[in-house]
PDB file of C-alpha atoms in Angstrom:
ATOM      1  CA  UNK A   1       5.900  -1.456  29.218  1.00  0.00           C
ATOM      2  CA  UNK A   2       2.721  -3.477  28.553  1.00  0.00           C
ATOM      3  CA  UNK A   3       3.092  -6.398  26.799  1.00  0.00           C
ATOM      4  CA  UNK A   4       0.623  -6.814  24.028  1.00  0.00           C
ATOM      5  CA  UNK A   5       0.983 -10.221  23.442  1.00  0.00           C
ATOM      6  CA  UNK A   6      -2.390 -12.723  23.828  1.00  0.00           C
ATOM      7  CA  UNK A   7      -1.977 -16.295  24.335  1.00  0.00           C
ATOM      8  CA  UNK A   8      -4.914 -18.114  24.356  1.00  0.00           C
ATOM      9  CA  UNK A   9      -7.034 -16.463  21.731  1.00  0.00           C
ATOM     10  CA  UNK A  10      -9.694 -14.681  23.495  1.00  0.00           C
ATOM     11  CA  UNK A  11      -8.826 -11.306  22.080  1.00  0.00           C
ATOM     12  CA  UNK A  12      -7.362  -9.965  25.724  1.00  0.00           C
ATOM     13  CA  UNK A  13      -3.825  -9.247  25.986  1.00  0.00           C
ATOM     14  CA  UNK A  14      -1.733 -11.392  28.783  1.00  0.00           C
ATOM     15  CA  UNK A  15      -1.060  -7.956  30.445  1.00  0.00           C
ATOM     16  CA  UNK A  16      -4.162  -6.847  30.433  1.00  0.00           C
ATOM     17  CA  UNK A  17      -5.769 -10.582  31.728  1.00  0.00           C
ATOM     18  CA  UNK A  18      -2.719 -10.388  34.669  1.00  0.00           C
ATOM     19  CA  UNK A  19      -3.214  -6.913  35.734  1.00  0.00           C
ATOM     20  CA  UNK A  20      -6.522  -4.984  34.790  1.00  0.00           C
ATOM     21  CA  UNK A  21      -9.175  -8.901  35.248  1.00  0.00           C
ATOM     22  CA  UNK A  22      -7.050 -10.984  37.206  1.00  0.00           C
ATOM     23  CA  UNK A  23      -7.598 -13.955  34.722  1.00  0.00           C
ATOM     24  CA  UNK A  24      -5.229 -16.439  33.920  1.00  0.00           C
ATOM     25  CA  UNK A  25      -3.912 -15.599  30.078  1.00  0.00           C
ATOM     26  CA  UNK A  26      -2.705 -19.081  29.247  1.00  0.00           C
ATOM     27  CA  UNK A  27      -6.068 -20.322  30.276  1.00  0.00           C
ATOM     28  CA  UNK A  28      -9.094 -20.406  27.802  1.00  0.00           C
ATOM     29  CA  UNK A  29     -11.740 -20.733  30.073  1.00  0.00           C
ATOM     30  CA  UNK A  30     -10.535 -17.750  32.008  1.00  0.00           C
ATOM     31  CA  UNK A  31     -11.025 -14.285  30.459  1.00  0.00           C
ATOM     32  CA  UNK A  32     -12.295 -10.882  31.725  1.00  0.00           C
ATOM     33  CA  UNK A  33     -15.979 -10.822  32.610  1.00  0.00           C
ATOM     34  CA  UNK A  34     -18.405  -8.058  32.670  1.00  0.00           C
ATOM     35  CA  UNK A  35     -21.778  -7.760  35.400  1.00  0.00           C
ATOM     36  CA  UNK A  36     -25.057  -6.755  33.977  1.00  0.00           C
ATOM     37  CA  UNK A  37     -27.757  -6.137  36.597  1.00  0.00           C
ATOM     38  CA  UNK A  38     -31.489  -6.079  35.698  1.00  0.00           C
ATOM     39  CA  UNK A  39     -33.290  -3.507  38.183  1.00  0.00           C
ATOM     40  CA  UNK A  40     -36.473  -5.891  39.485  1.00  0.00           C
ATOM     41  CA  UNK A  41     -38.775  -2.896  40.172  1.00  0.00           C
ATOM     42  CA  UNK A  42     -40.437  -4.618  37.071  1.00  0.00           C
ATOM     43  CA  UNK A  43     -42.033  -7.569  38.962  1.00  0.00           C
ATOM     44  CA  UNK A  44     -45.785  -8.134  38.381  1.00  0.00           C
ATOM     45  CA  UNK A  45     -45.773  -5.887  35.755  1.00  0.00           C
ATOM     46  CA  UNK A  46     -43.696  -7.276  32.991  1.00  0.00           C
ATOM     47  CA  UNK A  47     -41.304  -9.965  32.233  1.00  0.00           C
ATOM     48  CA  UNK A  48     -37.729  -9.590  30.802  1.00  0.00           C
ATOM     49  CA  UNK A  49     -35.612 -12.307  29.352  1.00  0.00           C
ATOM     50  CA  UNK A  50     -32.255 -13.004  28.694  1.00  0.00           C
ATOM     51  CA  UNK A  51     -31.244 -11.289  31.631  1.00  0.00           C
ATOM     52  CA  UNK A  52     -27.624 -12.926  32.369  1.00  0.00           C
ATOM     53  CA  UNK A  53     -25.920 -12.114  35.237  1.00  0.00           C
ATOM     54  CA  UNK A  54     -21.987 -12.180  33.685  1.00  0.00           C
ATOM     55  CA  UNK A  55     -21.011 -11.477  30.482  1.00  0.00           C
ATOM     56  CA  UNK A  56     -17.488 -12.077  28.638  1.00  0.00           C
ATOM     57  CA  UNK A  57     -16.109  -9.019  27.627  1.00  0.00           C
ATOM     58  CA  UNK A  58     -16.943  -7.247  25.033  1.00  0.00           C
ATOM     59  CA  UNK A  59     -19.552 -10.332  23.741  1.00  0.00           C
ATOM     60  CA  UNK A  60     -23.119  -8.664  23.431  1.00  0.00           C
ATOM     61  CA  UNK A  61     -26.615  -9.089  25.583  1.00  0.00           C
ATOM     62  CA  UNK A  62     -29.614  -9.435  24.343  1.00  0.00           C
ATOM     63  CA  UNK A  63     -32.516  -8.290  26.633  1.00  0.00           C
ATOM     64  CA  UNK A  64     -36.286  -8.347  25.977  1.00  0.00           C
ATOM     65  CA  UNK A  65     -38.989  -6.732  27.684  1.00  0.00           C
ATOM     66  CA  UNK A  66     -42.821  -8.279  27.634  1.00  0.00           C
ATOM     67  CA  UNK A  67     -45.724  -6.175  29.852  1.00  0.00           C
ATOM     68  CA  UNK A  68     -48.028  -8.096  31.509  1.00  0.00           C
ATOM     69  CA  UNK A  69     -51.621  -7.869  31.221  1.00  0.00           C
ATOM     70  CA  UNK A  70     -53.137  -4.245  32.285  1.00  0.00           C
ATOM     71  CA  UNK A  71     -49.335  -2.944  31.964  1.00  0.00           C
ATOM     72  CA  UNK A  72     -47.551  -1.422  29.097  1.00  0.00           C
ATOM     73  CA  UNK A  73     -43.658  -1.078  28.511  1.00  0.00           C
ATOM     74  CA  UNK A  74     -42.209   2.520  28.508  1.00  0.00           C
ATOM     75  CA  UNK A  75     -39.147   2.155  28.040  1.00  0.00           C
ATOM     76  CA  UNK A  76     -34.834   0.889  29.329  1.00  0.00           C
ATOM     77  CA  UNK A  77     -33.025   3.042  31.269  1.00  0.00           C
ATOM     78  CA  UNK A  78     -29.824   2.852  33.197  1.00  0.00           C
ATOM     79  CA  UNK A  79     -26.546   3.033  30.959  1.00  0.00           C
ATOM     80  CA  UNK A  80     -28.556   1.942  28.087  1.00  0.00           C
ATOM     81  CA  UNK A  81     -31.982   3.758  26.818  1.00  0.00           C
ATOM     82  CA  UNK A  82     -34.166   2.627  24.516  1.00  0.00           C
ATOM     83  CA  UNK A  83     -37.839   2.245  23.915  1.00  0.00           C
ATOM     84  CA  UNK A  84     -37.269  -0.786  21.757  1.00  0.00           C
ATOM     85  CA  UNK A  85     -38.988  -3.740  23.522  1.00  0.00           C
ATOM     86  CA  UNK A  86     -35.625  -6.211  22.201  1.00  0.00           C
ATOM     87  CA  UNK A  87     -32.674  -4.334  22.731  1.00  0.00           C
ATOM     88  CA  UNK A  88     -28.653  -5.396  22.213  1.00  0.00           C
ATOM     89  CA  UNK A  89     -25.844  -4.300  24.134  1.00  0.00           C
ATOM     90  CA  UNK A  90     -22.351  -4.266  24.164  1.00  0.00           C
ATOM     91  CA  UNK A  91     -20.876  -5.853  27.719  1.00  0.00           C
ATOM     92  CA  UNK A  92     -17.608  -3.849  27.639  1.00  0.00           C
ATOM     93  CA  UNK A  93     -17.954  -2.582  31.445  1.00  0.00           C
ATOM     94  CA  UNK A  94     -20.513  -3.528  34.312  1.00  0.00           C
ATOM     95  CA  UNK A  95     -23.833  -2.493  33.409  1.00  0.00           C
ATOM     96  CA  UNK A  96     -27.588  -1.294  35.466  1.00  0.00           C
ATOM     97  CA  UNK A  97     -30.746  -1.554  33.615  1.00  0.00           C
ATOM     98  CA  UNK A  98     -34.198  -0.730  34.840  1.00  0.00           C
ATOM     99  CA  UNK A  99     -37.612  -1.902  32.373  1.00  0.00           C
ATOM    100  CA  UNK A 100     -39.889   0.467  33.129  1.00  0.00           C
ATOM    101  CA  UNK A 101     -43.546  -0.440  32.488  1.00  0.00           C
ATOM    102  CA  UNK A 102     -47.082   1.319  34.262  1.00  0.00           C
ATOM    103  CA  UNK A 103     -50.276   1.412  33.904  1.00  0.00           C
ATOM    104  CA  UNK A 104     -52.309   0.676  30.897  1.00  0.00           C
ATOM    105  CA  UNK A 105     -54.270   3.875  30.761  1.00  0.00           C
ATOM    106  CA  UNK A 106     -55.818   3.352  27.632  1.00  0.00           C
ATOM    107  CA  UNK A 107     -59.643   2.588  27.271  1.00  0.00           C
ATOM    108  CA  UNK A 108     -60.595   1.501  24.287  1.00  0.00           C
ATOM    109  CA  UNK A 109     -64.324   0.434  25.063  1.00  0.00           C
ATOM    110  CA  UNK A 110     -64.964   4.481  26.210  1.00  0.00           C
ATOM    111  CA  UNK A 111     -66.511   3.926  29.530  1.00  0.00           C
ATOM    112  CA  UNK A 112     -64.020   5.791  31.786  1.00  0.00           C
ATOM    113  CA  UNK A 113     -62.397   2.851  32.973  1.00  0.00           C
ATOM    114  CA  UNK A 114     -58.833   2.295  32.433  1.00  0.00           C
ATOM    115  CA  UNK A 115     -57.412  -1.076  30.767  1.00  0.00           C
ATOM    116  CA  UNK A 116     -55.759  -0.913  34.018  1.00  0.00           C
ATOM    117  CA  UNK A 117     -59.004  -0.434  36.218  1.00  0.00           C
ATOM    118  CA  UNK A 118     -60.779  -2.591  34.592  1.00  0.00           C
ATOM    119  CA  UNK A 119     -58.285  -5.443  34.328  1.00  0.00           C
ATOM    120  CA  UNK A 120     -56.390  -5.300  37.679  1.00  0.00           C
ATOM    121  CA  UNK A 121     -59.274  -3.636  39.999  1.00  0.00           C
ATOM    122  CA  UNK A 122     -63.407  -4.215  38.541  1.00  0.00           C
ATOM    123  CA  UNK A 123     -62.213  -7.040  36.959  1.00  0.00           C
ATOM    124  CA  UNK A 124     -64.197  -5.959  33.656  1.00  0.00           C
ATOM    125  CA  UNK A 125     -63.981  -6.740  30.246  1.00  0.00           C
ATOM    126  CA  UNK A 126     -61.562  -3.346  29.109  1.00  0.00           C
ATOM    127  CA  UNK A 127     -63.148  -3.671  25.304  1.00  0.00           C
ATOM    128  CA  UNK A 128     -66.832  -4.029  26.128  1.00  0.00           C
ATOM    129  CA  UNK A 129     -68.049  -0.956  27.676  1.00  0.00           C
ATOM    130  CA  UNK A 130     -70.860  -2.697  29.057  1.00  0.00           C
ATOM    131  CA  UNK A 131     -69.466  -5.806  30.858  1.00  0.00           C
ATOM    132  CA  UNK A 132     -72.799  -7.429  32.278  1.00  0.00           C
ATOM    133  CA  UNK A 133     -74.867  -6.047  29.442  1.00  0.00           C
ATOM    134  CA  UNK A 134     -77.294  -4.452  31.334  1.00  0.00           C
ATOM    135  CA  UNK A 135     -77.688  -1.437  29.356  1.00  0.00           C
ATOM    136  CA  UNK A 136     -75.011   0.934  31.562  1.00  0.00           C
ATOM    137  CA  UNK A 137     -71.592   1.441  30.672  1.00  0.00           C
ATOM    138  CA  UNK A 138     -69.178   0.110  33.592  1.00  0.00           C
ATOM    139  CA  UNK A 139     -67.670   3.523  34.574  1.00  0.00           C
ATOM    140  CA  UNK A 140     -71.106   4.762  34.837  1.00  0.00           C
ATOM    141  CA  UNK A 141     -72.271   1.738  37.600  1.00  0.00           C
ATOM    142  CA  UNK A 142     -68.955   1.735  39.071  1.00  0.00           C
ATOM    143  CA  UNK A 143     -69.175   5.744  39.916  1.00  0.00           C
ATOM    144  CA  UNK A 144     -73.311   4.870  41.182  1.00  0.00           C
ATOM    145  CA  UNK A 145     -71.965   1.958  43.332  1.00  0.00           C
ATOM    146  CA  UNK A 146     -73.534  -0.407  41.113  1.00  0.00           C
ATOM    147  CA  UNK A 147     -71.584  -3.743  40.206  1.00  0.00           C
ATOM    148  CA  UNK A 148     -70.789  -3.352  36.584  1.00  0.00           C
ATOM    149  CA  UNK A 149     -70.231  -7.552  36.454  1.00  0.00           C
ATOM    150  CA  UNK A 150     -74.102  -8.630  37.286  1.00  0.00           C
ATOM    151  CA  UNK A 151     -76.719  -7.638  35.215  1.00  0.00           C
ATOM    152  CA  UNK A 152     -79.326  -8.059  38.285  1.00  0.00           C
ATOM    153  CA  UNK A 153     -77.944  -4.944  39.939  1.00  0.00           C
ATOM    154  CA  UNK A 154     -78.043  -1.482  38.042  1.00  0.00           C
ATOM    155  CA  UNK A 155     -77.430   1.761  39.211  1.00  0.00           C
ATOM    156  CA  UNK A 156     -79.851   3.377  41.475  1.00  0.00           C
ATOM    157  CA  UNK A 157     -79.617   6.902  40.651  1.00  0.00           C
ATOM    158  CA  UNK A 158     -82.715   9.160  41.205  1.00  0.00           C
ATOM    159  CA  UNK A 159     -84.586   9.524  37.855  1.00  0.00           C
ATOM    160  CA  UNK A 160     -84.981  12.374  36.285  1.00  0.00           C
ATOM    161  CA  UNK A 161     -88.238  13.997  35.229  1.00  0.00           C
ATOM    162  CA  UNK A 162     -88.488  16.252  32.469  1.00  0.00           C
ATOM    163  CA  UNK A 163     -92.242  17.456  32.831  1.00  0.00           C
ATOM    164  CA  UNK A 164     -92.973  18.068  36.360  1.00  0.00           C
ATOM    165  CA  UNK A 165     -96.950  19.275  35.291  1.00  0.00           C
ATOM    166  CA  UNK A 166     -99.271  16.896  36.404  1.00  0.00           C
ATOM    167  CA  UNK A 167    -103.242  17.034  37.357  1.00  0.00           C
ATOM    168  CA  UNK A 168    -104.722  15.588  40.184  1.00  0.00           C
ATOM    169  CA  UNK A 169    -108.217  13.901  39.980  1.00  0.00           C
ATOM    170  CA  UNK A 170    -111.127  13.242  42.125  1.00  0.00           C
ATOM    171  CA  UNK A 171    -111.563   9.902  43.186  1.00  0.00           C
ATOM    172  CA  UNK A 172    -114.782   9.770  42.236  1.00  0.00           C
ATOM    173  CA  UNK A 173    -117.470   8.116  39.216  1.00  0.00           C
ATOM    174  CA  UNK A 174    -116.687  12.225  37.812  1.00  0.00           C
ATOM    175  CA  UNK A 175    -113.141  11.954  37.823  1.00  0.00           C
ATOM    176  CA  UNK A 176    -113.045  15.894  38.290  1.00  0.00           C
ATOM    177  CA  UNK A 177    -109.861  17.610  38.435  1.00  0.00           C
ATOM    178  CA  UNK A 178    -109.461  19.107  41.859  1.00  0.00           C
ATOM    179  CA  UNK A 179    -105.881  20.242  41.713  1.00  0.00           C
TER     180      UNK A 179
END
């Protein structure tokens, strides 16, 4: 039968220590351990701390997730999901965790740009729709070719005339129209 006696005081019977973790009851310092592995599909796009790599058993880890500029967090998954940025877990078996993050899609300065476009690719400001102040929104000189970070260069688009009528004159001390 198993014995469920526990010597040293780390909660762990000696049984369980000798056969199941192949730790040394009588020793303290030795108790059953549990792996936690942090997916790093994450890198360049956020940062996540407290990311241990062994855990006693049954303690909990604490894990927090931080996008980096242009990037936004969506979410843990693995065997623990959560959309909570700080999350807590309970190290009773090995565990996998992935922090997902993408793409900040949002644009808050309206000029069809991206946080992420603007941030990571135009290098734009992503809350000033006009960047160089030039009087055309970024999107708008990015989709002419223009360069939406010099105010010297503006979109060269053909203009548009809205009254095509137009007389032409003599060249002459009369200034007849001939046409």
């Amino acid at each position: 039968t198993k014995d469920p006696s526990e010597t040293e005081g780390d909660g762990v019977s000696n049984y369980d220590e000798l056969v199941t973790h192949s730790t040394d009851p009588a020793d303290s310092n030795s108790y059953p351990t549990h792996a936690l592995e942090i997916n790093q599909d994450f890198i360049g796009k956020g940062i996540v701390s407290g990311n241990n790599i062994i855990y006693k058993k049954d303690t909990t880890a604490t894990l927090s997730a931080s996008p980096l500029e242009a990037y936004v967090f969506d979410g843990w998954a693995g065997d623990y999901e959560s959309q909570e940025f700080t999350i807590q877990i309970l190290m009773n078996t090995d565990k996998e965790l992935s922090a997902l993050f993408s793409e900040d899609l949002r644009d808050p300065d309206q000029d069809n740009l991206s946080n992420y476009a603007e941030i990571k690719i135009y290098k734009t400001d992503p809350n000033l729709a006009d960047t160089d102040g030039d009087g055309y929104d970024d999107g708008l000189e990015i989709s002419e070719n223009s360069d939406p970070r010099d105010n010297e260069v503006v979109p060269n688009g053909a203009p548009i005339i809205d009254n095509q009528n137009f007389n032409i004159k003599e060249n002459s001390p009369y200034n007849k129209i001939i046409g």
